[in-house]
Amino acid sequence: MPKIFFIDVTNRDGVQTAHLGVSKLEKTMVNMYLNEMGIFQSEFGFPTTSHETLYLQSNLELAKMGVLQPIRLGGWVRATTEDIETAFRLVPDIRHLNLSISTSDQMISGKFQGKKNRDDIIQMMIDAVEAAKSHRAESIGVNAEDASRTNTDFLVKFALAAKEHGAHRLRYCDTLGYDNPFSIYKTIKTLAENVGIAIEIHCHNDLGMAVANSVAGAKGAIDGGQDAYINVTINGYGERSGNADSLSTALAITKSKDFLEKYQLGKPINLTQAWKIAKFASYAFTVPIPMNQPAVGSNAFAHASGIHADGVLKDPENYELYDFTEVGRGEVELVDTGREICSGQYSGISGFRHIMGRIAVHFKDSEEAREILELVRYANVATQKPLVEDELLFIAKYPQIAKKLLTLRPFEEPTQINVLPPAGVTQR
Ligand SMILES: [Zn+2]
């Protein structure tokens, strides 16, 4: 039986959100958390964008070191041979790619201004797939941008050509959030049946249906006999009204009426990590979690009315579909309301030792402490907010990786920095 997998695109689509940005350290932390959560793949960035190069390289190094394992790290590029060449020149170790090209008549004429037709689109995609294969890409997805406004027969033709040339997945992009659960189910089932390729479902939330469409699309792929790879983002971040929220989608699959009986996850997701990752992403993106956000909103388990409160006290299942502990909630959060010593870009050694001591990191000598402090200062310049404990621990544990993540060299060809042996930082 085909299964459902999650590809998180927070570090690609999520970071394209207008008015928002995150540092490379924060993107790395997102990958660390996604890995802990058991997400199949992180679309971790843009291999042709030079300010991403050292970040992408260092995350691939973390994968080699066994730290970012078993999560798969995939890059997003346009489906052009130039982009493929650039991607492998800047990030030679990248092995998983999604190649994107517009497929709707609206975009073919609207974006290429009459310079390309449907056959040209297929040819560009084939050339890109062949180029990626020649660089020993291990998995290749081809993205049909604006698939929901694309003629279905053309989509079948496009996907068959991709499959014939060695692509592993078709990404069906509902770029404008135009689909509804009924339309996406029908189209994706048709694609799965007629092409015989695994299908990625990439939904946007312009009509408030991204999660519902993702679930319906996954059902369509499986009913058509193929694996479904749902694209999600943490807290639903993404362009305009965002993408399918990761946690809501996972809950819809595992908790909604009868769904799990036939449609199952191919890789278990540890939902108890959901609270932590939602909170971190909210902090990193500086976007508060809405109070009515499923599972992680402040009101998601709040009961005030007499009948509900009485009912839930007698038996939580009267008014709750799942328990708060299942999504990692329940720990009391103690916030210091007195004196606070936090990290900053002008932190000194004494305050820094105090902060690190509080999270049980001890340095072998003052030189080592000063080195880590210097990295923490730079990290604060990048994030523009006090670092969270996990970020401080990460820097102390992987200082050479942190150094790369914090390095930006505009107008200079980024090159590989060799990783030095880890510093003798001990955490007790
Ligand atoms: Zn998108």
CSV table of C-alpha atoms and ligand atoms in Angstrom, one decimal:
chain,number,residue,atom,x,y,z
A,1,MET,CA,0.0,0.0,0.0
A,2,PRO,CA,1.4,3.4,-0.9
A,3,LYS,CA,2.1,5.8,2.0
A,4,ILE,CA,2.2,9.4,3.0
A,5,PHE,CA,5.5,11.3,3.6
A,6,PHE,CA,6.2,14.8,4.8
A,7,ILE,CA,8.5,17.2,3.0
A,8,ASP,CA,8.9,20.4,5.1
A,9,VAL,CA,9.4,23.5,3.0
A,10,THR,CA,9.7,26.0,5.9
A,11,ASN,CA,13.4,26.8,4.9
A,12,ARG,CA,12.4,27.4,1.3
A,13,ASP,CA,8.8,28.5,1.0
A,14,GLY,CA,8.4,29.6,4.6
A,15,VAL,CA,11.4,31.9,4.4
A,16,GLN,CA,10.0,33.5,1.2
A,17,THR,CA,7.3,35.0,3.4
A,18,ALA,CA,7.2,38.8,2.8
A,19,HIS,CA,8.2,41.0,5.7
A,20,LEU,CA,9.9,38.1,7.5
A,21,GLY,CA,13.4,36.6,7.6
A,22,VAL,CA,15.4,34.2,9.6
A,23,SER,CA,19.2,33.7,10.0
A,24,LYS,CA,21.1,30.7,8.8
A,25,LEU,CA,21.6,29.6,12.4
A,26,GLU,CA,17.8,29.6,12.9
A,27,LYS,CA,17.3,27.7,9.6
A,28,THR,CA,19.8,25.1,10.8
A,29,MET,CA,17.9,24.8,14.1
A,30,VAL,CA,14.7,24.2,12.2
A,31,ASN,CA,16.4,21.4,10.3
A,32,MET,CA,17.7,19.9,13.7
A,33,TYR,CA,14.1,20.0,15.1
A,34,LEU,CA,12.6,18.6,11.9
A,35,ASN,CA,15.0,15.7,12.1
A,36,GLU,CA,14.1,15.1,15.8
A,37,MET,CA,10.5,15.1,14.8
A,38,GLY,CA,11.0,12.4,12.1
A,39,ILE,CA,10.2,14.5,9.1
A,40,PHE,CA,11.2,12.7,5.9
A,41,GLN,CA,12.8,15.6,4.1
A,42,SER,CA,13.6,19.3,4.6
A,43,GLU,CA,13.7,21.5,1.6
A,44,PHE,CA,16.5,23.4,3.2
A,45,GLY,CA,17.2,26.2,0.8
A,46,PHE,CA,18.4,27.6,-2.5
A,47,PRO,CA,21.6,26.1,-3.8
A,48,THR,CA,22.1,28.8,-6.4
A,49,THR,CA,21.8,31.7,-4.0
A,50,SER,CA,25.3,32.6,-2.9
A,51,HIS,CA,24.4,33.8,0.7
A,52,GLU,CA,23.0,30.3,1.2
A,53,THR,CA,26.1,28.4,0.2
A,54,LEU,CA,27.9,28.1,3.5
A,55,TYR,CA,24.7,27.3,5.3
A,56,LEU,CA,23.8,24.5,2.8
A,57,GLN,CA,27.3,23.1,2.9
A,58,SER,CA,27.5,23.1,6.7
A,59,ASN,CA,24.1,21.4,7.0
A,60,LEU,CA,25.3,18.7,4.6
A,61,GLU,CA,28.4,18.4,6.8
A,62,LEU,CA,26.1,17.9,9.8
A,63,ALA,CA,24.4,15.2,7.8
A,64,LYS,CA,27.7,13.5,7.1
A,65,MET,CA,28.6,13.8,10.8
A,66,GLY,CA,25.4,11.9,11.6
A,67,VAL,CA,23.9,14.9,13.3
A,68,LEU,CA,21.3,15.7,10.7
A,69,GLN,CA,20.3,12.1,10.1
A,70,PRO,CA,18.1,10.4,8.9
A,71,ILE,CA,16.4,13.5,7.5
A,72,ARG,CA,16.9,14.1,3.8
A,73,LEU,CA,18.1,17.6,2.8
A,74,GLY,CA,16.8,18.8,-0.6
A,75,GLY,CA,17.4,22.0,-2.5
A,76,TRP,CA,15.1,24.0,-4.7
A,77,VAL,CA,16.3,25.3,-8.1
A,78,ARG,CA,14.7,26.5,-11.3
A,79,ALA,CA,14.5,23.8,-14.0
A,80,THR,CA,17.3,25.2,-16.1
A,81,THR,CA,20.7,23.6,-16.9
A,82,GLU,CA,22.3,26.8,-15.7
A,83,ASP,CA,20.8,26.5,-12.3
A,84,ILE,CA,21.8,22.9,-12.0
A,85,GLU,CA,25.4,23.7,-12.9
A,86,THR,CA,25.5,26.5,-10.4
A,87,ALA,CA,23.9,24.4,-7.7
A,88,PHE,CA,26.5,21.6,-8.0
A,89,ARG,CA,29.4,24.1,-8.4
A,90,LEU,CA,28.4,25.9,-5.1
A,91,VAL,CA,27.1,23.0,-3.2
A,92,PRO,CA,28.8,19.9,-4.7
A,93,ASP,CA,27.6,17.5,-2.0
A,94,ILE,CA,23.9,18.2,-2.6
A,95,ARG,CA,22.1,15.0,-3.6
A,96,HIS,CA,18.4,15.8,-3.6
A,97,LEU,CA,16.8,18.5,-5.8
A,98,ASN,CA,13.5,19.8,-6.8
A,99,LEU,CA,13.5,21.5,-10.2
A,100,SER,CA,10.7,24.0,-10.8
A,101,ILE,CA,9.1,25.3,-13.9
A,102,SER,CA,5.7,26.9,-14.7
A,103,THR,CA,3.3,24.7,-16.5
A,104,SER,CA,0.0,26.7,-16.8
A,105,ASP,CA,-0.8,28.6,-20.0
A,106,GLN,CA,-1.3,31.6,-17.9
A,107,MET,CA,2.3,31.5,-16.6
A,108,ILE,CA,3.8,30.2,-19.8
A,109,SER,CA,2.5,33.2,-21.7
A,110,GLY,CA,2.5,35.6,-18.7
A,111,LYS,CA,6.0,34.9,-17.5
A,112,PHE,CA,7.8,33.8,-20.7
A,113,GLN,CA,6.0,36.5,-22.8
A,114,GLY,CA,5.5,34.3,-25.9
A,115,LYS,CA,9.1,33.1,-26.0
A,116,LYS,CA,8.2,29.6,-24.8
A,117,ASN,CA,5.4,27.1,-25.6
A,118,ARG,CA,4.3,23.9,-23.9
A,119,ASP,CA,6.9,21.8,-25.8
A,120,ASP,CA,9.7,24.1,-24.8
A,121,ILE,CA,8.6,23.7,-21.1
A,122,ILE,CA,8.9,20.0,-21.4
A,123,GLN,CA,12.3,20.2,-23.1
A,124,MET,CA,13.7,22.6,-20.5
A,125,MET,CA,12.5,20.2,-17.7
A,126,ILE,CA,14.1,17.2,-19.5
A,127,ASP,CA,17.4,19.0,-20.0
A,128,ALA,CA,17.4,20.0,-16.3
A,129,VAL,CA,16.6,16.4,-15.2
A,130,GLU,CA,19.4,15.1,-17.4
A,131,ALA,CA,21.8,17.7,-16.0
A,132,ALA,CA,20.9,16.8,-12.4
A,133,LYS,CA,21.4,13.1,-13.2
A,134,SER,CA,24.8,13.8,-14.7
A,135,HIS,CA,25.9,15.3,-11.4
A,136,ARG,CA,24.7,12.2,-9.6
A,137,ALA,CA,21.6,13.6,-8.0
A,138,GLU,CA,20.0,10.7,-6.0
A,139,SER,CA,16.5,12.0,-6.0
A,140,ILE,CA,14.9,14.5,-8.4
A,141,GLY,CA,11.5,16.0,-8.1
A,142,VAL,CA,10.0,18.1,-10.9
A,143,ASN,CA,7.8,20.9,-9.8
A,144,ALA,CA,4.8,21.9,-12.0
A,145,GLU,CA,4.3,25.5,-10.9
A,146,ASP,CA,0.7,26.6,-11.1
A,147,ALA,CA,-0.3,22.9,-11.7
A,148,SER,CA,-3.9,23.6,-10.5
A,149,ARG,CA,-4.4,26.0,-13.4
A,150,THR,CA,-2.7,23.7,-15.9
A,151,ASN,CA,-4.5,21.5,-18.4
A,152,THR,CA,-4.5,18.0,-17.0
A,153,ASP,CA,-3.6,16.3,-20.2
A,154,PHE,CA,-0.6,18.5,-20.5
A,155,LEU,CA,0.4,17.7,-16.9
A,156,VAL,CA,0.2,14.0,-17.7
A,157,LYS,CA,2.5,14.6,-20.7
A,158,PHE,CA,4.9,16.7,-18.6
A,159,ALA,CA,5.0,14.1,-15.8
A,160,LEU,CA,5.4,11.1,-18.2
A,161,ALA,CA,8.4,12.9,-19.8
A,162,ALA,CA,9.9,13.6,-16.4
A,163,LYS,CA,9.5,10.0,-15.3
A,164,GLU,CA,10.9,8.6,-18.6
A,165,HIS,CA,14.1,10.7,-18.0
A,166,GLY,CA,14.5,9.6,-14.4
A,167,ALA,CA,12.6,12.0,-12.2
A,168,HIS,CA,11.4,10.3,-9.0
A,169,ARG,CA,8.5,12.6,-8.1
A,170,LEU,CA,6.1,15.1,-9.6
A,171,ARG,CA,5.4,18.1,-7.4
A,172,TYR,CA,1.9,19.3,-8.0
A,173,CYS,CA,1.9,23.0,-7.0
A,174,ASP,CA,-1.4,24.6,-6.2
A,175,THR,CA,0.6,27.8,-6.3
A,176,LEU,CA,-2.3,30.2,-5.9
A,177,GLY,CA,-4.4,28.1,-3.5
A,178,TYR,CA,-7.0,27.7,-6.2
A,179,ASP,CA,-7.9,24.0,-5.7
A,180,ASN,CA,-10.6,22.6,-3.3
A,181,PRO,CA,-10.4,19.1,-1.8
A,182,PHE,CA,-12.7,17.7,-4.5
A,183,SER,CA,-10.8,19.1,-7.5
A,184,ILE,CA,-7.4,18.3,-6.1
A,185,TYR,CA,-8.4,14.7,-5.3
A,186,LYS,CA,-9.6,14.2,-8.8
A,187,THR,CA,-6.6,15.7,-10.6
A,188,ILE,CA,-4.0,14.0,-8.4
A,189,LYS,CA,-5.7,10.6,-8.7
A,190,THR,CA,-5.8,11.0,-12.5
A,191,LEU,CA,-2.0,11.9,-12.5
A,192,ALA,CA,-1.1,9.0,-10.2
A,193,GLU,CA,-3.1,6.5,-12.4
A,194,ASN,CA,-1.9,7.8,-15.7
A,195,VAL,CA,1.7,8.5,-14.9
A,196,GLY,CA,2.7,6.1,-12.3
A,197,ILE,CA,5.0,8.4,-10.3
A,198,ALA,CA,5.0,9.5,-6.7
A,199,ILE,CA,3.3,12.8,-6.2
A,200,GLU,CA,4.2,15.7,-4.1
A,201,ILE,CA,1.3,17.9,-3.0
A,202,HIS,CA,2.2,21.5,-2.5
A,203,CYS,CA,-0.7,23.6,-1.4
A,204,HIS,CA,-1.2,27.3,-0.6
A,205,ASN,CA,-3.8,28.7,1.8
A,206,ASP,CA,-5.3,31.6,-0.2
A,207,LEU,CA,-8.8,30.2,0.2
A,208,GLY,CA,-8.1,28.6,3.7
A,209,MET,CA,-8.0,25.1,2.3
A,210,ALA,CA,-4.3,24.2,2.3
A,211,VAL,CA,-4.5,21.5,4.9
A,212,ALA,CA,-7.8,20.1,3.6
A,213,ASN,CA,-6.4,20.1,0.0
A,214,SER,CA,-3.2,18.4,1.1
A,215,VAL,CA,-5.1,15.6,2.8
A,216,ALA,CA,-7.4,15.2,-0.2
A,217,GLY,CA,-4.5,15.3,-2.6
A,218,ALA,CA,-2.7,12.6,-0.6
A,219,LYS,CA,-5.8,10.4,-0.7
A,220,GLY,CA,-5.9,11.0,-4.5
A,221,ALA,CA,-2.3,9.8,-4.9
A,222,ILE,CA,-2.8,6.7,-2.8
A,223,ASP,CA,-6.1,5.8,-4.5
A,224,GLY,CA,-4.2,6.2,-7.7
A,225,GLY,CA,-1.6,3.7,-6.5
A,226,GLN,CA,1.3,6.1,-5.7
A,227,ASP,CA,3.1,7.5,-2.6
A,228,ALA,CA,2.1,11.0,-1.5
A,229,TYR,CA,4.7,13.5,-0.3
A,230,ILE,CA,2.9,16.4,1.3
A,231,ASN,CA,4.7,19.8,1.4
A,232,VAL,CA,4.2,21.5,4.8
A,233,THR,CA,5.6,24.4,6.8
A,234,ILE,CA,5.8,25.0,10.5
A,235,ASN,CA,2.9,27.1,11.6
A,236,GLY,CA,1.8,27.4,8.0
A,237,TYR,CA,4.4,30.0,7.1
A,238,GLY,CA,4.8,30.8,3.4
A,239,GLU,CA,4.1,33.3,0.8
A,240,ARG,CA,0.9,35.3,1.1
A,241,SER,CA,-1.6,33.3,3.2
A,242,GLY,CA,1.0,30.6,3.7
A,243,ASN,CA,1.3,26.9,3.1
A,244,ALA,CA,-0.2,23.8,4.7
A,245,ASP,CA,0.5,23.9,8.4
A,246,SER,CA,2.7,20.9,9.3
A,247,LEU,CA,1.1,20.0,12.6
A,248,SER,CA,-2.5,20.5,11.4
A,249,THR,CA,-1.8,18.2,8.4
A,250,ALA,CA,-0.2,15.5,10.6
A,251,LEU,CA,-3.2,15.7,13.0
A,252,ALA,CA,-5.7,15.6,10.1
A,253,ILE,CA,-4.0,12.4,8.8
A,254,THR,CA,-3.7,10.7,12.2
A,255,LYS,CA,-6.8,11.9,14.0
A,256,SER,CA,-9.6,12.8,11.6
A,257,LYS,CA,-12.5,10.4,11.0
A,258,ASP,CA,-11.5,7.1,9.6
A,259,PHE,CA,-8.6,8.5,7.6
A,260,LEU,CA,-5.8,6.5,9.1
A,261,GLU,CA,-7.6,3.2,8.4
A,262,LYS,CA,-6.5,3.3,4.8
A,263,TYR,CA,-4.1,6.2,4.4
A,264,GLN,CA,-1.0,6.0,6.6
A,265,LEU,CA,2.3,7.7,7.2
A,266,GLY,CA,5.3,6.0,5.7
A,267,LYS,CA,7.5,7.4,8.4
A,268,PRO,CA,6.2,8.0,11.9
A,269,ILE,CA,6.1,11.7,13.0
A,270,ASN,CA,6.9,12.4,16.7
A,271,LEU,CA,4.1,14.8,17.5
A,272,THR,CA,5.5,15.4,21.0
A,273,GLN,CA,8.1,17.6,19.3
A,274,ALA,CA,5.4,19.8,17.7
A,275,TRP,CA,5.0,22.3,20.6
A,276,LYS,CA,8.8,23.0,20.7
A,277,ILE,CA,9.2,23.5,17.0
A,278,ALA,CA,6.1,25.7,16.7
A,279,LYS,CA,7.4,27.9,19.5
A,280,PHE,CA,10.9,28.1,18.1
A,281,ALA,CA,9.6,29.0,14.6
A,282,SER,CA,7.3,31.6,16.1
A,283,TYR,CA,10.3,33.1,17.9
A,284,ALA,CA,12.6,32.9,14.9
A,285,PHE,CA,10.1,34.4,12.5
A,286,THR,CA,8.9,36.8,15.2
A,287,VAL,CA,5.3,35.9,14.5
A,288,PRO,CA,3.0,35.1,17.4
A,289,ILE,CA,1.0,31.9,17.2
A,290,PRO,CA,-2.7,32.7,16.9
A,291,MET,CA,-4.7,31.8,20.0
A,292,ASN,CA,-6.9,29.5,18.0
A,293,GLN,CA,-4.1,27.7,16.1
A,294,PRO,CA,-4.8,24.0,16.1
A,295,ALA,CA,-3.0,22.2,18.9
A,296,VAL,CA,-0.4,24.9,19.7
A,297,GLY,CA,-2.6,28.0,20.1
A,298,SER,CA,-3.1,29.2,23.6
A,299,ASN,CA,-6.8,28.4,23.5
A,300,ALA,CA,-6.4,25.0,21.8
A,301,PHE,CA,-7.1,23.2,25.1
A,302,ALA,CA,-8.9,26.0,27.0
A,303,HIS,CA,-12.5,25.4,28.2
A,304,ALA,CA,-14.5,28.2,29.8
A,305,SER,CA,-18.1,27.6,29.3
A,306,GLY,CA,-19.9,25.7,32.1
A,307,ILE,CA,-21.1,22.8,30.1
A,308,HIS,CA,-17.7,22.2,28.3
A,309,ALA,CA,-15.6,22.7,31.4
A,310,ASP,CA,-17.8,20.3,33.4
A,311,GLY,CA,-17.7,17.8,30.5
A,312,VAL,CA,-13.9,17.9,30.0
A,313,LEU,CA,-13.3,17.6,33.8
A,314,LYS,CA,-15.4,14.4,33.9
A,315,ASP,CA,-13.7,13.0,30.9
A,316,PRO,CA,-11.4,15.0,28.5
A,317,GLU,CA,-12.6,13.0,25.6
A,318,ASN,CA,-16.0,14.7,25.9
A,319,TYR,CA,-14.6,17.8,24.3
A,320,GLU,CA,-11.0,17.0,23.2
A,321,LEU,CA,-10.0,14.9,20.2
A,322,TYR,CA,-6.5,14.3,21.5
A,323,ASP,CA,-4.6,15.0,24.6
A,324,PHE,CA,-2.3,18.1,25.0
A,325,THR,CA,0.6,15.8,25.9
A,326,GLU,CA,0.5,14.2,22.5
A,327,VAL,CA,1.6,17.5,20.9
A,328,GLY,CA,4.3,18.1,23.6
A,329,ARG,CA,2.4,20.5,25.7
A,330,GLY,CA,2.0,20.4,29.5
A,331,GLU,CA,5.3,21.6,30.8
A,332,VAL,CA,5.0,24.7,33.0
A,333,GLU,CA,6.9,27.5,31.4
A,334,LEU,CA,8.6,29.6,34.1
A,335,VAL,CA,9.6,33.0,32.8
A,336,ASP,CA,12.1,35.0,34.8
A,337,THR,CA,10.4,38.1,36.0
A,338,GLY,CA,13.4,39.4,38.0
A,339,ARG,CA,16.9,40.0,36.8
A,340,GLU,CA,17.7,38.7,33.4
A,341,ILE,CA,21.1,38.0,31.9
A,342,CYS,CA,20.8,37.1,28.2
A,343,SER,CA,23.1,36.9,25.2
A,344,GLY,CA,23.6,39.9,23.0
A,345,GLN,CA,25.9,41.2,20.3
A,346,TYR,CA,27.8,43.1,22.9
A,347,SER,CA,27.8,40.4,25.7
A,348,GLY,CA,30.9,40.2,27.9
A,349,ILE,CA,32.6,37.1,29.2
A,350,SER,CA,31.2,37.2,32.7
A,351,GLY,CA,27.5,37.4,31.7
A,352,PHE,CA,28.2,34.8,29.0
A,353,ARG,CA,29.8,32.3,31.5
A,354,HIS,CA,26.7,32.8,33.7
A,355,ILE,CA,24.3,32.0,30.8
A,356,MET,CA,26.3,29.0,29.7
A,357,GLY,CA,26.7,27.7,33.3
A,358,ARG,CA,22.9,27.9,33.7
A,359,ILE,CA,22.6,25.4,30.8
A,360,ALA,CA,25.4,23.3,32.1
A,361,VAL,CA,28.0,24.1,29.5
A,362,HIS,CA,31.5,24.3,30.9
A,363,PHE,CA,34.7,25.4,29.0
A,364,LYS,CA,38.1,23.8,29.3
A,365,ASP,CA,39.8,27.2,29.5
A,366,SER,CA,39.1,30.9,29.1
A,367,GLU,CA,40.3,30.9,25.5
A,368,GLU,CA,37.7,28.5,24.6
A,369,ALA,CA,35.0,30.5,26.4
A,370,ARG,CA,36.1,33.6,24.5
A,371,GLU,CA,35.9,31.8,21.2
A,372,ILE,CA,32.4,30.6,21.8
A,373,LEU,CA,31.4,34.0,23.1
A,374,GLU,CA,32.6,35.6,19.9
A,375,LEU,CA,30.4,33.2,17.9
A,376,VAL,CA,27.5,33.9,20.1
A,377,ARG,CA,27.9,37.6,19.5
A,378,TYR,CA,27.9,37.1,15.8
A,379,ALA,CA,24.9,34.9,16.1
A,380,ASN,CA,23.1,37.7,17.9
A,381,VAL,CA,24.0,40.1,15.1
A,382,ALA,CA,22.4,37.6,12.7
A,383,THR,CA,19.3,36.7,14.7
A,384,GLN,CA,18.8,40.2,16.2
A,385,LYS,CA,17.4,38.6,19.4
A,386,PRO,CA,18.7,36.7,22.4
A,387,LEU,CA,19.6,33.1,21.5
A,388,VAL,CA,17.5,30.2,22.9
A,389,GLU,CA,19.2,27.5,24.9
A,390,ASP,CA,19.3,25.1,22.0
A,391,GLU,CA,21.1,27.6,19.8
A,392,LEU,CA,23.7,28.3,22.5
A,393,LEU,CA,24.2,24.5,23.0
A,394,PHE,CA,24.5,24.1,19.2
A,395,ILE,CA,27.2,26.8,19.0
A,396,ALA,CA,29.1,25.3,21.9
A,397,LYS,CA,28.9,21.8,20.4
A,398,TYR,CA,29.6,22.6,16.8
A,399,PRO,CA,31.7,25.8,16.8
A,400,GLN,CA,33.2,25.3,13.4
A,401,ILE,CA,29.8,24.7,11.8
A,402,ALA,CA,28.5,27.8,13.6
A,403,LYS,CA,31.4,29.8,12.2
A,404,LYS,CA,30.4,28.8,8.7
A,405,LEU,CA,26.8,29.6,9.3
A,406,LEU,CA,27.7,33.1,10.5
A,407,THR,CA,30.0,33.8,7.6
A,408,LEU,CA,28.7,36.0,4.8
A,409,ARG,CA,31.0,37.0,1.9
A,410,PRO,CA,29.2,39.1,-0.7
A,411,PHE,CA,30.6,39.3,-4.2
A,412,GLU,CA,33.1,36.6,-3.4
A,413,GLU,CA,32.8,33.0,-4.7
A,414,PRO,CA,32.0,31.0,-1.5
A,415,THR,CA,34.4,28.1,-1.1
A,416,GLN,CA,34.4,25.1,1.2
A,417,ILE,CA,35.8,25.8,4.6
A,418,ASN,CA,37.5,22.7,6.1
A,419,VAL,CA,36.0,21.6,9.3
A,420,LEU,CA,38.4,21.7,12.2
A,421,PRO,CA,38.1,19.1,14.9
A,422,PRO,CA,35.4,19.9,17.4
A,423,ALA,CA,36.5,22.1,20.4
A,424,GLY,CA,36.7,20.4,23.7
A,425,VAL,CA,33.5,21.8,25.0
A,426,THR,CA,31.8,19.5,27.5
A,427,GLN,CA,28.2,19.6,28.6
A,428,ARG,CA,27.5,18.1,31.9
B,1,ZN,ZN,4.8,27.5,-2.7
